[in-house]
Amino acid sequence: QVQLVESGGGLVQAGGSLRLSCAASGRTFSTYTMGWFRQAPGKERDFVAGIRWSGDSTDYADSVKGRFTISRDNANNLVYLQMNSLKPEDTAVYYCAGAGPYYSGGYDREYRYNYWGQGTQVTVSS
């Protein structure tokens, strides 16, 4: 069992930065591929970024490539999403999710993620 708790959301002006954190409980965190997804009002939840359980592979949605960076700290059961050059269209609830153990398929396959956090709101003003 893995429980996920996101933090770090808030209100920021366009062009600014935020770092989201996701704290995981459980001793098996290092065996889970982790992903960040987001859901804007009235829209479906979309993939943002993913990082392999081994930490040696990442992937990003085209809309955030070059602006967002996903990383993980397996020693402390944390995964991060550094968001730079934020745009109003990045406004959404951001969710942390875990797939595993030892999931090695596509990062954007939402149905593969068996654990989800409660979400954290990110609002980017123009």
Short mmCIF file of C-alpha atoms in Angstrom, two decimals:
data_model
loop_
_atom_site.label_atom_id
_atom_site.label_comp_id
_atom_site.label_asym_id
_atom_site.label_seq_id
_atom_site.Cartn_x
_atom_site.Cartn_y
_atom_site.Cartn_z
CA GLN A 1 0.00 0.00 0.00
CA VAL A 2 1.29 3.44 -0.97
CA GLN A 3 -0.23 6.73 0.12
CA LEU A 4 0.63 9.91 -1.73
CA VAL A 5 0.35 13.51 -0.51
CA GLU A 6 1.06 16.45 -2.80
CA SER A 7 2.14 19.92 -1.69
CA GLY A 8 3.61 23.08 -3.14
CA GLY A 9 0.74 24.35 -5.21
CA GLY A 10 -0.39 27.95 -5.16
CA LEU A 11 -0.91 31.14 -7.10
CA VAL A 12 1.91 32.44 -9.30
CA GLN A 13 2.24 35.00 -12.06
CA ALA A 14 2.94 33.95 -15.61
CA GLY A 15 6.65 33.37 -16.10
CA GLY A 16 7.12 32.32 -12.51
CA SER A 17 8.10 29.01 -10.96
CA LEU A 18 6.72 26.48 -8.51
CA ARG A 19 8.00 23.20 -7.17
CA LEU A 20 5.49 20.51 -6.36
CA SER A 21 6.35 17.74 -3.95
CA CYS A 22 4.77 14.35 -3.47
CA ALA A 23 5.46 12.47 -0.26
CA ALA A 24 4.89 8.73 -0.32
CA SER A 25 4.35 6.38 2.56
CA GLY A 26 5.42 2.76 2.52
CA ARG A 27 8.70 0.94 2.08
CA THR A 28 8.10 0.06 -1.58
CA PHE A 29 8.25 3.59 -3.00
CA SER A 30 11.52 2.88 -4.81
CA THR A 31 9.80 0.16 -6.85
CA TYR A 32 7.11 2.48 -8.24
CA THR A 33 7.18 4.48 -11.43
CA MET A 34 5.83 7.91 -10.52
CA GLY A 35 3.85 10.32 -12.61
CA TRP A 36 2.35 13.78 -12.46
CA PHE A 37 -1.00 14.43 -14.10
CA ARG A 38 -3.16 17.54 -14.18
CA GLN A 39 -6.80 18.39 -14.66
CA ALA A 40 -8.03 21.81 -15.68
CA PRO A 41 -11.63 22.85 -15.04
CA GLY A 42 -14.00 21.19 -17.49
CA LYS A 43 -11.24 19.09 -19.04
CA GLU A 44 -9.98 15.53 -18.77
CA ARG A 45 -6.99 14.63 -16.64
CA ASP A 46 -3.80 14.72 -18.71
CA PHE A 47 -0.31 13.30 -18.33
CA VAL A 48 2.39 15.83 -17.44
CA ALA A 49 5.59 13.95 -16.53
CA GLY A 50 6.81 10.55 -15.42
CA ILE A 51 9.93 9.01 -13.91
CA ARG A 52 10.87 5.35 -13.88
CA TRP A 53 11.16 3.52 -10.56
CA SER A 54 14.90 3.26 -11.23
CA GLY A 55 15.17 7.00 -11.77
CA ASP A 56 17.05 6.55 -15.05
CA SER A 57 14.25 7.46 -17.42
CA THR A 58 11.80 10.33 -17.65
CA ASP A 59 9.18 11.54 -20.09
CA TYR A 60 7.15 14.72 -20.51
CA ALA A 61 4.08 15.94 -22.28
CA ASP A 62 4.98 18.08 -25.27
CA SER A 63 3.29 21.08 -23.65
CA VAL A 64 5.73 21.13 -20.73
CA LYS A 65 8.98 19.92 -22.30
CA GLY A 66 11.83 22.27 -21.55
CA ARG A 67 9.88 23.97 -18.74
CA PHE A 68 9.10 21.21 -16.23
CA THR A 69 11.47 18.73 -14.60
CA ILE A 70 10.50 15.61 -12.68
CA SER A 71 12.87 14.08 -10.15
CA ARG A 72 12.76 11.66 -7.25
CA ASP A 73 14.50 11.03 -3.94
CA ASN A 74 14.06 7.36 -3.14
CA ALA A 75 15.87 7.64 0.16
CA ASN A 76 13.20 10.01 1.43
CA ASN A 77 10.18 8.75 -0.52
CA LEU A 78 9.74 11.99 -2.45
CA VAL A 79 9.02 12.94 -6.03
CA TYR A 80 9.19 16.50 -7.31
CA LEU A 81 7.92 18.52 -10.23
CA GLN A 82 9.88 21.69 -10.86
CA MET A 83 7.78 24.01 -13.00
CA ASN A 84 9.41 27.01 -14.66
CA SER A 85 8.17 29.60 -17.14
CA LEU A 86 4.63 28.93 -16.06
CA LYS A 87 1.77 29.91 -18.34
CA PRO A 88 -1.91 30.55 -17.58
CA GLU A 89 -2.73 27.34 -19.45
CA ASP A 90 -0.78 25.41 -16.80
CA THR A 91 -3.55 26.22 -14.33
CA ALA A 92 -4.97 22.94 -13.04
CA VAL A 93 -5.14 20.55 -10.14
CA TYR A 94 -1.94 18.53 -10.20
CA TYR A 95 -1.96 14.89 -9.11
CA CYS A 96 0.88 12.62 -8.13
CA ALA A 97 0.44 8.95 -9.02
CA GLY A 98 2.31 5.69 -8.61
CA ALA A 99 2.41 2.66 -10.90
CA GLY A 100 3.96 -0.58 -9.89
CA PRO A 101 5.72 -2.33 -8.55
CA TYR A 102 8.39 -2.22 -11.26
CA TYR A 103 6.08 -0.80 -13.93
CA SER A 104 8.06 -0.19 -17.12
CA GLY A 105 5.38 0.67 -19.66
CA GLY A 106 4.31 4.01 -21.01
CA TYR A 107 4.21 6.87 -18.53
CA ASP A 108 1.03 8.36 -19.92
CA ARG A 109 -1.14 5.27 -19.40
CA GLU A 110 -3.30 6.62 -16.62
CA TYR A 111 -5.01 3.29 -16.03
CA ARG A 112 -1.66 1.77 -15.06
CA TYR A 113 -1.32 4.02 -12.02
CA ASN A 114 -2.77 2.27 -9.01
CA TYR A 115 -2.13 4.95 -6.38
CA TRP A 116 -3.16 8.62 -6.51
CA GLY A 117 -2.78 11.64 -4.32
CA GLN A 118 -5.56 14.09 -3.52
CA GLY A 119 -4.19 16.81 -5.79
CA THR A 120 -2.81 20.30 -5.33
CA GLN A 121 -4.09 23.43 -7.07
CA VAL A 122 -1.79 25.45 -9.30
CA THR A 123 -3.09 28.77 -10.58
CA VAL A 124 -1.09 30.89 -13.00
CA SER A 125 -2.29 34.45 -13.49
CA SER A 126 -1.66 36.42 -16.64
#
